[in-house]
Amino acid sequence: MADLILHHYGTSPFSEKVRIAFGIKRLAWRSVTIPVIMPKPELMPLTGGYRKTPVLQIGADIYCDSQVILRELDRRRPEPSLGTGTLAEGFAFWADHPLFSAAVATAFGTMGEHLPDAFFADRAAFSGRAMDRTKLKLQSAVMQGPLRAHLHWAEQSLSDGRRFLLGDAPGLADLALYHPVWFVRDRAKSTALADFTALNAWANRMAAFGHGEKSEMTGAEALTVAREAEPAAEARGVAANALGLQAGQRVSVTPDDTGRDPTVGDLVALDAQTIVIRREAPESGAVHVHFPRAGFILVPAQ
């Protein structure tokens, strides 16, 4: 298997989701630590503008969003399976959006006052909403109710003695639920979930998988890897679509929630779950950038 290169930073919850997947699959991977806030000069040539974390690089193929990252890990290392491509993906979409939003608001009530002003300015631009440091504790108190309501479903399910959400082995549903819990419990050190006995025991089991075998790499080295590689051949082609998009057409791909920075390139592949575009930059050479369809807007480039 070609080197798995993860562009991430230690406190990123979605990165923790992928790092635990590495641990479950017992994978070796290269770690490129990127800045927490913009600018990210060694990442942007690879993604073409996509600024969310993490990003997985395999040679000259760039995978944006944990949806496509975990699918690719399952494709390359089928066992143990994470169960991507099943209804667990719908569970993960719920966990990545309403549940995660409640977790962030709750966590910031504990840790927000210690974050620098530059972080708040960056996240305001990222979310499209002003962030008021003085209201963090109130917002945290308000959102603990929805957070606990969401996670009470998991607490009840796990209380029957099962080790993981869908049985005896961990999978995508566990990874999706774990990273919001990790952000509140382990990153923010909040006690908001302290009384969820079964949930905390499950989270400890998830943490015990670790992060696989990590070795460090610089952003400059990762750019060299991309520049010296060729994107993998795509056999999927471009499926029929309501916009009439064709292979080779110039398109724009943008997240539909936060970090709404478009990536523009030539359409390579399109199916029910994945968008692949080709783009070039002097630093990276030609790359294929992979996005999920759910959660992203694909339109002809202006």
PDB file of C-alpha atoms in Angstrom:
ATOM      1  CA  MET A   1       0.000   0.000   0.000  1.00  0.00           C
ATOM      2  CA  ALA A   2       1.236   3.498  -0.832  1.00  0.00           C
ATOM      3  CA  ASP A   3       1.935   5.717   2.158  1.00  0.00           C
ATOM      4  CA  LEU A   4      -1.134   7.094   3.912  1.00  0.00           C
ATOM      5  CA  ILE A   5      -0.374  10.739   4.667  1.00  0.00           C
ATOM      6  CA  LEU A   6      -2.742  12.479   7.067  1.00  0.00           C
ATOM      7  CA  HIS A   7      -2.743  16.275   7.176  1.00  0.00           C
ATOM      8  CA  HIS A   8      -4.154  17.062  10.627  1.00  0.00           C
ATOM      9  CA  TYR A   9      -3.521  18.581  14.028  1.00  0.00           C
ATOM     10  CA  GLY A  10      -3.761  16.952  17.421  1.00  0.00           C
ATOM     11  CA  THR A  11      -6.866  18.703  18.790  1.00  0.00           C
ATOM     12  CA  SER A  12      -9.003  18.221  15.660  1.00  0.00           C
ATOM     13  CA  PRO A  13     -12.035  16.010  16.460  1.00  0.00           C
ATOM     14  CA  PHE A  14     -12.525  14.781  12.891  1.00  0.00           C
ATOM     15  CA  SER A  15      -8.822  13.927  12.796  1.00  0.00           C
ATOM     16  CA  GLU A  16      -9.296  11.856  15.945  1.00  0.00           C
ATOM     17  CA  LYS A  17     -12.072   9.988  14.128  1.00  0.00           C
ATOM     18  CA  VAL A  18      -9.614   9.008  11.385  1.00  0.00           C
ATOM     19  CA  ARG A  19      -6.714   8.341  13.764  1.00  0.00           C
ATOM     20  CA  ILE A  20      -8.814   5.824  15.702  1.00  0.00           C
ATOM     21  CA  ALA A  21      -9.746   4.196  12.370  1.00  0.00           C
ATOM     22  CA  PHE A  22      -6.003   3.769  11.753  1.00  0.00           C
ATOM     23  CA  GLY A  23      -5.794   2.094  15.150  1.00  0.00           C
ATOM     24  CA  ILE A  24      -8.713  -0.259  14.497  1.00  0.00           C
ATOM     25  CA  LYS A  25      -7.173  -1.293  11.155  1.00  0.00           C
ATOM     26  CA  ARG A  26      -3.628  -1.362  12.591  1.00  0.00           C
ATOM     27  CA  LEU A  27      -2.313   0.868   9.821  1.00  0.00           C
ATOM     28  CA  ALA A  28       1.013   2.640   9.446  1.00  0.00           C
ATOM     29  CA  TRP A  29       0.702   6.262   8.358  1.00  0.00           C
ATOM     30  CA  ARG A  30       2.630   9.492   7.898  1.00  0.00           C
ATOM     31  CA  SER A  31       1.653  12.500   9.988  1.00  0.00           C
ATOM     32  CA  VAL A  32       1.793  16.054   8.621  1.00  0.00           C
ATOM     33  CA  THR A  33       0.846  18.558  11.316  1.00  0.00           C
ATOM     34  CA  ILE A  34      -0.948  21.537   9.777  1.00  0.00           C
ATOM     35  CA  PRO A  35      -1.807  24.901  11.379  1.00  0.00           C
ATOM     36  CA  VAL A  36      -4.994  25.062  13.438  1.00  0.00           C
ATOM     37  CA  ILE A  37      -6.028  28.281  11.691  1.00  0.00           C
ATOM     38  CA  MET A  38      -5.447  29.794   8.279  1.00  0.00           C
ATOM     39  CA  PRO A  39      -3.177  30.275   6.417  1.00  0.00           C
ATOM     40  CA  LYS A  40      -2.232  26.682   5.548  1.00  0.00           C
ATOM     41  CA  PRO A  41       0.281  27.242   2.745  1.00  0.00           C
ATOM     42  CA  GLU A  42       1.409  23.633   2.296  1.00  0.00           C
ATOM     43  CA  LEU A  43      -2.126  22.212   2.310  1.00  0.00           C
ATOM     44  CA  MET A  44      -3.880  24.587  -0.093  1.00  0.00           C
ATOM     45  CA  PRO A  45      -1.886  23.477  -3.186  1.00  0.00           C
ATOM     46  CA  LEU A  46      -3.176  19.941  -2.553  1.00  0.00           C
ATOM     47  CA  THR A  47      -6.827  20.740  -1.871  1.00  0.00           C
ATOM     48  CA  GLY A  48      -7.272  23.804  -4.059  1.00  0.00           C
ATOM     49  CA  GLY A  49      -8.963  25.793  -1.297  1.00  0.00           C
ATOM     50  CA  TYR A  50     -10.680  23.213   0.896  1.00  0.00           C
ATOM     51  CA  ARG A  51      -9.589  24.149   4.416  1.00  0.00           C
ATOM     52  CA  LYS A  52     -11.268  21.612   6.713  1.00  0.00           C
ATOM     53  CA  THR A  53      -9.316  19.059   8.734  1.00  0.00           C
ATOM     54  CA  PRO A  54      -8.249  16.317   8.185  1.00  0.00           C
ATOM     55  CA  VAL A  55      -7.145  15.613   4.617  1.00  0.00           C
ATOM     56  CA  LEU A  56      -5.766  12.236   3.534  1.00  0.00           C
ATOM     57  CA  GLN A  57      -3.133  12.090   0.795  1.00  0.00           C
ATOM     58  CA  ILE A  58      -2.129   8.928  -1.041  1.00  0.00           C
ATOM     59  CA  GLY A  59       0.437   9.887  -3.656  1.00  0.00           C
ATOM     60  CA  ALA A  60      -1.291  12.427  -5.904  1.00  0.00           C
ATOM     61  CA  ASP A  61      -4.802  11.553  -4.701  1.00  0.00           C
ATOM     62  CA  ILE A  62      -6.255  13.866  -2.091  1.00  0.00           C
ATOM     63  CA  TYR A  63      -9.268  12.837   0.034  1.00  0.00           C
ATOM     64  CA  CYS A  64     -11.282  15.631   1.619  1.00  0.00           C
ATOM     65  CA  ASP A  65     -13.768  14.889   4.430  1.00  0.00           C
ATOM     66  CA  SER A  66     -13.826  11.868   6.709  1.00  0.00           C
ATOM     67  CA  GLN A  67     -16.614  10.284   4.626  1.00  0.00           C
ATOM     68  CA  VAL A  68     -14.340   9.597   1.668  1.00  0.00           C
ATOM     69  CA  ILE A  69     -11.286   9.031   3.859  1.00  0.00           C
ATOM     70  CA  LEU A  70     -12.904   6.149   5.733  1.00  0.00           C
ATOM     71  CA  ARG A  71     -14.330   4.661   2.533  1.00  0.00           C
ATOM     72  CA  GLU A  72     -10.868   4.661   1.010  1.00  0.00           C
ATOM     73  CA  LEU A  73      -9.386   3.002   4.092  1.00  0.00           C
ATOM     74  CA  ASP A  74     -12.019   0.265   3.853  1.00  0.00           C
ATOM     75  CA  ARG A  75     -11.272  -0.181   0.157  1.00  0.00           C
ATOM     76  CA  ARG A  76      -7.533  -0.481   0.664  1.00  0.00           C
ATOM     77  CA  ARG A  77      -7.658  -2.509   3.906  1.00  0.00           C
ATOM     78  CA  PRO A  78     -11.009  -4.356   3.862  1.00  0.00           C
ATOM     79  CA  GLU A  79     -10.457  -6.177   7.157  1.00  0.00           C
ATOM     80  CA  PRO A  80     -11.453  -5.338   9.755  1.00  0.00           C
ATOM     81  CA  SER A  81     -14.293  -3.595   7.952  1.00  0.00           C
ATOM     82  CA  LEU A  82     -15.645  -0.259   9.170  1.00  0.00           C
ATOM     83  CA  GLY A  83     -18.933  -0.904   7.395  1.00  0.00           C
ATOM     84  CA  THR A  84     -18.737   2.026   4.999  1.00  0.00           C
ATOM     85  CA  GLY A  85     -21.278   1.963   2.191  1.00  0.00           C
ATOM     86  CA  THR A  86     -24.069   0.890   4.539  1.00  0.00           C
ATOM     87  CA  LEU A  87     -26.759   2.677   6.527  1.00  0.00           C
ATOM     88  CA  ALA A  88     -24.052   3.400   9.110  1.00  0.00           C
ATOM     89  CA  GLU A  89     -23.065   6.263   6.795  1.00  0.00           C
ATOM     90  CA  GLY A  90     -26.421   7.899   7.525  1.00  0.00           C
ATOM     91  CA  PHE A  91     -25.747   7.517  11.250  1.00  0.00           C
ATOM     92  CA  ALA A  92     -22.345   9.121  10.698  1.00  0.00           C
ATOM     93  CA  PHE A  93     -23.886  12.062   8.827  1.00  0.00           C
ATOM     94  CA  TRP A  94     -26.142  12.743  11.829  1.00  0.00           C
ATOM     95  CA  ALA A  95     -23.175  12.514  14.211  1.00  0.00           C
ATOM     96  CA  ASP A  96     -21.025  14.784  12.039  1.00  0.00           C
ATOM     97  CA  HIS A  97     -23.638  17.553  11.913  1.00  0.00           C
ATOM     98  CA  PRO A  98     -26.300  18.124  14.633  1.00  0.00           C
ATOM     99  CA  LEU A  99     -24.528  16.027  17.257  1.00  0.00           C
ATOM    100  CA  PHE A 100     -21.130  17.545  16.521  1.00  0.00           C
ATOM    101  CA  SER A 101     -22.539  21.101  16.600  1.00  0.00           C
ATOM    102  CA  ALA A 102     -23.944  20.490  20.078  1.00  0.00           C
ATOM    103  CA  ALA A 103     -20.629  18.972  21.180  1.00  0.00           C
ATOM    104  CA  VAL A 104     -18.633  21.979  19.950  1.00  0.00           C
ATOM    105  CA  ALA A 105     -20.873  24.462  21.733  1.00  0.00           C
ATOM    106  CA  THR A 106     -20.644  22.432  24.937  1.00  0.00           C
ATOM    107  CA  ALA A 107     -16.863  22.053  24.719  1.00  0.00           C
ATOM    108  CA  PHE A 108     -16.263  25.740  24.079  1.00  0.00           C
ATOM    109  CA  GLY A 109     -17.981  26.571  27.360  1.00  0.00           C
ATOM    110  CA  THR A 110     -15.077  24.871  29.118  1.00  0.00           C
ATOM    111  CA  MET A 111     -12.107  25.653  26.900  1.00  0.00           C
ATOM    112  CA  GLY A 112     -13.153  28.698  24.890  1.00  0.00           C
ATOM    113  CA  GLU A 113     -11.912  31.343  27.305  1.00  0.00           C
ATOM    114  CA  HIS A 114      -8.373  29.963  26.947  1.00  0.00           C
ATOM    115  CA  LEU A 115      -8.290  30.213  23.142  1.00  0.00           C
ATOM    116  CA  PRO A 116      -6.573  33.182  21.451  1.00  0.00           C
ATOM    117  CA  ASP A 117      -8.426  35.936  19.610  1.00  0.00           C
ATOM    118  CA  ALA A 118      -6.932  34.767  16.308  1.00  0.00           C
ATOM    119  CA  PHE A 119      -8.711  31.432  16.733  1.00  0.00           C
ATOM    120  CA  PHE A 120     -12.076  33.126  17.189  1.00  0.00           C
ATOM    121  CA  ALA A 121     -11.512  35.331  14.152  1.00  0.00           C
ATOM    122  CA  ASP A 122     -10.609  32.289  12.066  1.00  0.00           C
ATOM    123  CA  ARG A 123     -13.601  30.254  13.201  1.00  0.00           C
ATOM    124  CA  ALA A 124     -15.957  33.181  12.607  1.00  0.00           C
ATOM    125  CA  ALA A 125     -14.789  33.275   8.988  1.00  0.00           C
ATOM    126  CA  PHE A 126     -15.020  29.479   8.841  1.00  0.00           C
ATOM    127  CA  SER A 127     -18.594  29.293  10.141  1.00  0.00           C
ATOM    128  CA  GLY A 128     -19.942  32.534   8.703  1.00  0.00           C
ATOM    129  CA  ARG A 129     -21.124  33.568  12.172  1.00  0.00           C
ATOM    130  CA  ALA A 130     -19.675  36.032  14.666  1.00  0.00           C
ATOM    131  CA  MET A 131     -18.300  34.359  17.791  1.00  0.00           C
ATOM    132  CA  ASP A 132     -18.850  36.180  21.064  1.00  0.00           C
ATOM    133  CA  ARG A 133     -16.412  35.076  23.732  1.00  0.00           C
ATOM    134  CA  THR A 134     -18.649  36.465  26.495  1.00  0.00           C
ATOM    135  CA  LYS A 135     -21.546  34.174  25.547  1.00  0.00           C
ATOM    136  CA  LEU A 136     -19.661  30.877  25.403  1.00  0.00           C
ATOM    137  CA  LYS A 137     -20.729  29.610  28.827  1.00  0.00           C
ATOM    138  CA  LEU A 138     -24.370  30.473  28.181  1.00  0.00           C
ATOM    139  CA  GLN A 139     -24.280  28.783  24.780  1.00  0.00           C
ATOM    140  CA  SER A 140     -22.644  25.749  26.375  1.00  0.00           C
ATOM    141  CA  ALA A 141     -25.360  25.496  29.009  1.00  0.00           C
ATOM    142  CA  VAL A 142     -28.074  25.824  26.365  1.00  0.00           C
ATOM    143  CA  MET A 143     -26.563  23.156  24.091  1.00  0.00           C
ATOM    144  CA  GLN A 144     -25.830  20.602  26.815  1.00  0.00           C
ATOM    145  CA  GLY A 145     -29.517  19.700  26.733  1.00  0.00           C
ATOM    146  CA  PRO A 146     -29.543  18.713  23.034  1.00  0.00           C
ATOM    147  CA  LEU A 147     -26.130  17.048  23.387  1.00  0.00           C
ATOM    148  CA  ARG A 148     -27.287  14.882  26.265  1.00  0.00           C
ATOM    149  CA  ALA A 149     -30.533  14.079  24.451  1.00  0.00           C
ATOM    150  CA  HIS A 150     -28.609  12.840  21.402  1.00  0.00           C
ATOM    151  CA  LEU A 151     -26.139  10.827  23.466  1.00  0.00           C
ATOM    152  CA  HIS A 152     -28.800   9.366  25.744  1.00  0.00           C
ATOM    153  CA  TRP A 153     -29.829   7.198  22.775  1.00  0.00           C
ATOM    154  CA  ALA A 154     -26.320   5.740  22.734  1.00  0.00           C
ATOM    155  CA  GLU A 155     -26.244   5.396  26.522  1.00  0.00           C
ATOM    156  CA  GLN A 156     -29.451   3.367  26.462  1.00  0.00           C
ATOM    157  CA  SER A 157     -28.252   1.178  23.604  1.00  0.00           C
ATOM    158  CA  LEU A 158     -24.894   0.457  25.229  1.00  0.00           C
ATOM    159  CA  SER A 159     -26.505  -0.289  28.578  1.00  0.00           C
ATOM    160  CA  ASP A 160     -27.566  -3.730  27.343  1.00  0.00           C
ATOM    161  CA  GLY A 161     -23.942  -4.909  27.617  1.00  0.00           C
ATOM    162  CA  ARG A 162     -22.865  -4.679  23.992  1.00  0.00           C
ATOM    163  CA  ARG A 163     -19.253  -3.641  23.497  1.00  0.00           C
ATOM    164  CA  PHE A 164     -19.875  -1.421  20.481  1.00  0.00           C
ATOM    165  CA  LEU A 165     -22.879   0.309  18.983  1.00  0.00           C
ATOM    166  CA  LEU A 166     -23.744  -2.357  16.435  1.00  0.00           C
ATOM    167  CA  GLY A 167     -22.361  -5.443  18.166  1.00  0.00           C
ATOM    168  CA  ASP A 168     -19.035  -6.929  19.218  1.00  0.00           C
ATOM    169  CA  ALA A 169     -16.783  -5.129  16.721  1.00  0.00           C
ATOM    170  CA  PRO A 170     -16.205  -1.398  16.201  1.00  0.00           C
ATOM    171  CA  GLY A 171     -17.229   0.272  12.976  1.00  0.00           C
ATOM    172  CA  LEU A 172     -18.213   3.500  11.296  1.00  0.00           C
ATOM    173  CA  ALA A 173     -21.061   4.200  13.738  1.00  0.00           C
ATOM    174  CA  ASP A 174     -18.623   4.005  16.654  1.00  0.00           C
ATOM    175  CA  LEU A 175     -16.093   6.266  14.973  1.00  0.00           C
ATOM    176  CA  ALA A 176     -18.798   8.800  14.162  1.00  0.00           C
ATOM    177  CA  LEU A 177     -20.097   8.917  17.723  1.00  0.00           C
ATOM    178  CA  TYR A 178     -16.664   8.804  19.317  1.00  0.00           C
ATOM    179  CA  HIS A 179     -15.171  12.042  18.012  1.00  0.00           C
ATOM    180  CA  PRO A 180     -17.864  14.375  19.464  1.00  0.00           C
ATOM    181  CA  VAL A 181     -17.653  12.505  22.769  1.00  0.00           C
ATOM    182  CA  TRP A 182     -13.835  12.736  22.655  1.00  0.00           C
ATOM    183  CA  PHE A 183     -14.015  16.491  21.989  1.00  0.00           C
ATOM    184  CA  VAL A 184     -16.224  17.142  25.017  1.00  0.00           C
ATOM    185  CA  ARG A 185     -14.775  14.582  27.399  1.00  0.00           C
ATOM    186  CA  ASP A 186     -11.086  14.356  26.540  1.00  0.00           C
ATOM    187  CA  ARG A 187     -10.230  17.562  24.714  1.00  0.00           C
ATOM    188  CA  ALA A 188     -12.358  20.049  26.682  1.00  0.00           C
ATOM    189  CA  LYS A 189     -12.290  18.053  29.954  1.00  0.00           C
ATOM    190  CA  SER A 190     -15.985  18.847  30.414  1.00  0.00           C
ATOM    191  CA  THR A 191     -18.008  16.906  32.984  1.00  0.00           C
ATOM    192  CA  ALA A 192     -21.203  17.244  30.928  1.00  0.00           C
ATOM    193  CA  LEU A 193     -21.238  13.494  30.201  1.00  0.00           C
ATOM    194  CA  ALA A 194     -19.765  12.217  33.459  1.00  0.00           C
ATOM    195  CA  ASP A 195     -22.939  10.381  34.512  1.00  0.00           C
ATOM    196  CA  PHE A 196     -23.237   8.416  31.215  1.00  0.00           C
ATOM    197  CA  THR A 197     -21.711   5.233  32.596  1.00  0.00           C
ATOM    198  CA  ALA A 198     -22.106   2.953  29.573  1.00  0.00           C
ATOM    199  CA  LEU A 199     -21.068   5.682  27.131  1.00  0.00           C
ATOM    200  CA  ASN A 200     -17.880   6.429  29.043  1.00  0.00           C
ATOM    201  CA  ALA A 201     -16.942   2.754  29.266  1.00  0.00           C
ATOM    202  CA  TRP A 202     -17.487   2.465  25.490  1.00  0.00           C
ATOM    203  CA  ALA A 203     -15.392   5.608  24.869  1.00  0.00           C
ATOM    204  CA  ASN A 204     -12.564   4.067  26.884  1.00  0.00           C
ATOM    205  CA  ARG A 205     -12.735   0.953  24.680  1.00  0.00           C
ATOM    206  CA  MET A 206     -12.550   3.131  21.587  1.00  0.00           C
ATOM    207  CA  ALA A 207      -9.571   5.106  22.907  1.00  0.00           C
ATOM    208  CA  ALA A 208      -7.740   1.847  23.624  1.00  0.00           C
ATOM    209  CA  PHE A 209      -7.430   1.124  19.883  1.00  0.00           C
ATOM    210  CA  GLY A 210      -4.850   3.908  19.662  1.00  0.00           C
ATOM    211  CA  HIS A 211      -3.724   5.558  16.446  1.00  0.00           C
ATOM    212  CA  GLY A 212      -1.862   2.850  14.574  1.00  0.00           C
ATOM    213  CA  GLU A 213       1.796   3.299  13.660  1.00  0.00           C
ATOM    214  CA  LYS A 214       2.564   6.991  13.103  1.00  0.00           C
ATOM    215  CA  SER A 215       5.712   8.544  11.645  1.00  0.00           C
ATOM    216  CA  GLU A 216       6.290  12.237  11.042  1.00  0.00           C
ATOM    217  CA  MET A 217       6.529  13.993   7.696  1.00  0.00           C
ATOM    218  CA  THR A 218       6.766  17.663   6.757  1.00  0.00           C
ATOM    219  CA  GLY A 219       4.309  19.495   4.549  1.00  0.00           C
ATOM    220  CA  ALA A 220       7.096  20.164   2.057  1.00  0.00           C
ATOM    221  CA  GLU A 221       7.855  16.433   1.846  1.00  0.00           C
ATOM    222  CA  ALA A 222       4.170  15.691   1.256  1.00  0.00           C
ATOM    223  CA  LEU A 223       4.086  18.177  -1.622  1.00  0.00           C
ATOM    224  CA  THR A 224       7.112  16.448  -3.128  1.00  0.00           C
ATOM    225  CA  VAL A 225       5.297  13.095  -2.892  1.00  0.00           C
ATOM    226  CA  ALA A 226       2.332  14.542  -4.798  1.00  0.00           C
ATOM    227  CA  ARG A 227       4.530  16.209  -7.397  1.00  0.00           C
ATOM    228  CA  GLU A 228       6.458  13.007  -8.120  1.00  0.00           C
ATOM    229  CA  ALA A 229       3.335  10.806  -8.318  1.00  0.00           C
ATOM    230  CA  GLU A 230       0.499  10.437 -10.802  1.00  0.00           C
ATOM    231  CA  PRO A 231      -3.141  10.366  -9.725  1.00  0.00           C
ATOM    232  CA  ALA A 232      -4.659   6.892  -9.738  1.00  0.00           C
ATOM    233  CA  ALA A 233      -6.696   5.970 -12.813  1.00  0.00           C
ATOM    234  CA  GLU A 234     -10.445   6.438 -12.320  1.00  0.00           C
ATOM    235  CA  ALA A 235     -12.704   3.767 -13.788  1.00  0.00           C
ATOM    236  CA  ARG A 236     -15.980   5.149 -12.447  1.00  0.00           C
ATOM    237  CA  GLY A 237     -16.593   7.764 -15.141  1.00  0.00           C
ATOM    238  CA  VAL A 238     -19.224  10.478 -14.805  1.00  0.00           C
ATOM    239  CA  ALA A 239     -22.714   9.174 -14.055  1.00  0.00           C
ATOM    240  CA  ALA A 240     -25.785  10.817 -15.521  1.00  0.00           C
ATOM    241  CA  ASN A 241     -26.727  13.788 -13.378  1.00  0.00           C
ATOM    242  CA  ALA A 242     -29.410  16.482 -13.199  1.00  0.00           C
ATOM    243  CA  LEU A 243     -26.953  19.244 -14.159  1.00  0.00           C
ATOM    244  CA  GLY A 244     -25.757  17.416 -17.270  1.00  0.00           C
ATOM    245  CA  LEU A 245     -22.134  17.634 -16.147  1.00  0.00           C
ATOM    246  CA  GLN A 246     -19.625  15.861 -18.380  1.00  0.00           C
ATOM    247  CA  ALA A 247     -16.124  14.486 -17.881  1.00  0.00           C
ATOM    248  CA  GLY A 248     -13.523  17.212 -18.289  1.00  0.00           C
ATOM    249  CA  GLN A 249     -15.963  20.006 -17.510  1.00  0.00           C
ATOM    250  CA  ARG A 250     -14.766  22.769 -15.213  1.00  0.00           C
ATOM    251  CA  VAL A 251     -16.663  22.491 -11.915  1.00  0.00           C
ATOM    252  CA  SER A 252     -16.713  23.908  -8.405  1.00  0.00           C
ATOM    253  CA  VAL A 253     -17.116  21.857  -5.196  1.00  0.00           C
ATOM    254  CA  THR A 254     -18.032  23.591  -1.923  1.00  0.00           C
ATOM    255  CA  PRO A 255     -19.019  22.344   1.562  1.00  0.00           C
ATOM    256  CA  ASP A 256     -22.649  23.144   2.283  1.00  0.00           C
ATOM    257  CA  ASP A 257     -22.226  24.012   5.973  1.00  0.00           C
ATOM    258  CA  THR A 258     -18.975  25.621   7.098  1.00  0.00           C
ATOM    259  CA  GLY A 259     -15.613  26.358   5.507  1.00  0.00           C
ATOM    260  CA  ARG A 260     -17.394  27.297   2.296  1.00  0.00           C
ATOM    261  CA  ASP A 261     -14.277  27.781   0.219  1.00  0.00           C
ATOM    262  CA  PRO A 262     -14.759  26.318  -3.271  1.00  0.00           C
ATOM    263  CA  THR A 263     -12.334  23.983  -4.993  1.00  0.00           C
ATOM    264  CA  VAL A 264     -12.323  24.349  -8.773  1.00  0.00           C
ATOM    265  CA  GLY A 265     -11.070  21.727 -11.208  1.00  0.00           C
ATOM    266  CA  ASP A 266     -11.942  19.454 -14.112  1.00  0.00           C
ATOM    267  CA  LEU A 267     -14.516  16.753 -13.415  1.00  0.00           C
ATOM    268  CA  VAL A 268     -12.953  13.272 -13.545  1.00  0.00           C
ATOM    269  CA  ALA A 269     -15.512  10.999 -11.867  1.00  0.00           C
ATOM    270  CA  LEU A 270     -18.961  11.258 -10.385  1.00  0.00           C
ATOM    271  CA  ASP A 271     -21.223   8.617  -8.852  1.00  0.00           C
ATOM    272  CA  ALA A 272     -23.851   8.384  -6.130  1.00  0.00           C
ATOM    273  CA  GLN A 273     -21.348   9.046  -3.334  1.00  0.00           C
ATOM    274  CA  THR A 274     -18.174  10.589  -4.740  1.00  0.00           C
ATOM    275  CA  ILE A 275     -16.901  13.563  -6.740  1.00  0.00           C
ATOM    276  CA  VAL A 276     -13.371  13.519  -8.171  1.00  0.00           C
ATOM    277  CA  ILE A 277     -11.820  16.550  -9.844  1.00  0.00           C
ATOM    278  CA  ARG A 278      -8.406  17.135 -11.375  1.00  0.00           C
ATOM    279  CA  ARG A 279      -6.453  20.261 -10.679  1.00  0.00           C
ATOM    280  CA  GLU A 280      -2.851  21.450 -10.859  1.00  0.00           C
ATOM    281  CA  ALA A 281      -0.596  23.734  -8.867  1.00  0.00           C
ATOM    282  CA  PRO A 282       3.133  24.365  -9.261  1.00  0.00           C
ATOM    283  CA  GLU A 283       3.822  23.063  -5.757  1.00  0.00           C
ATOM    284  CA  SER A 284       1.892  19.804  -6.114  1.00  0.00           C
ATOM    285  CA  GLY A 285       1.686  19.061  -9.837  1.00  0.00           C
ATOM    286  CA  ALA A 286      -1.505  17.376 -11.054  1.00  0.00           C
ATOM    287  CA  VAL A 287      -3.700  15.858  -8.339  1.00  0.00           C
ATOM    288  CA  HIS A 288      -7.113  14.236  -8.100  1.00  0.00           C
ATOM    289  CA  VAL A 289      -9.187  15.706  -5.264  1.00  0.00           C
ATOM    290  CA  HIS A 290     -11.938  13.442  -3.892  1.00  0.00           C
ATOM    291  CA  PHE A 291     -15.077  14.722  -2.147  1.00  0.00           C
ATOM    292  CA  PRO A 292     -18.272  13.076  -0.894  1.00  0.00           C
ATOM    293  CA  ARG A 293     -21.535  14.086  -2.562  1.00  0.00           C
ATOM    294  CA  ALA A 294     -23.469  14.308   0.711  1.00  0.00           C
ATOM    295  CA  GLY A 295     -22.646  17.625   2.356  1.00  0.00           C
ATOM    296  CA  PHE A 296     -21.085  19.212  -0.745  1.00  0.00           C
ATOM    297  CA  ILE A 297     -22.436  21.382  -3.557  1.00  0.00           C
ATOM    298  CA  LEU A 298     -21.256  20.529  -7.080  1.00  0.00           C
ATOM    299  CA  VAL A 299     -21.969  23.089  -9.814  1.00  0.00           C
ATOM    300  CA  PRO A 300     -20.385  24.236 -13.087  1.00  0.00           C
ATOM    301  CA  ALA A 301     -17.535  26.669 -12.398  1.00  0.00           C
ATOM    302  CA  GLN A 302     -18.310  30.306 -13.099  1.00  0.00           C
TER     303      GLN A 302
END
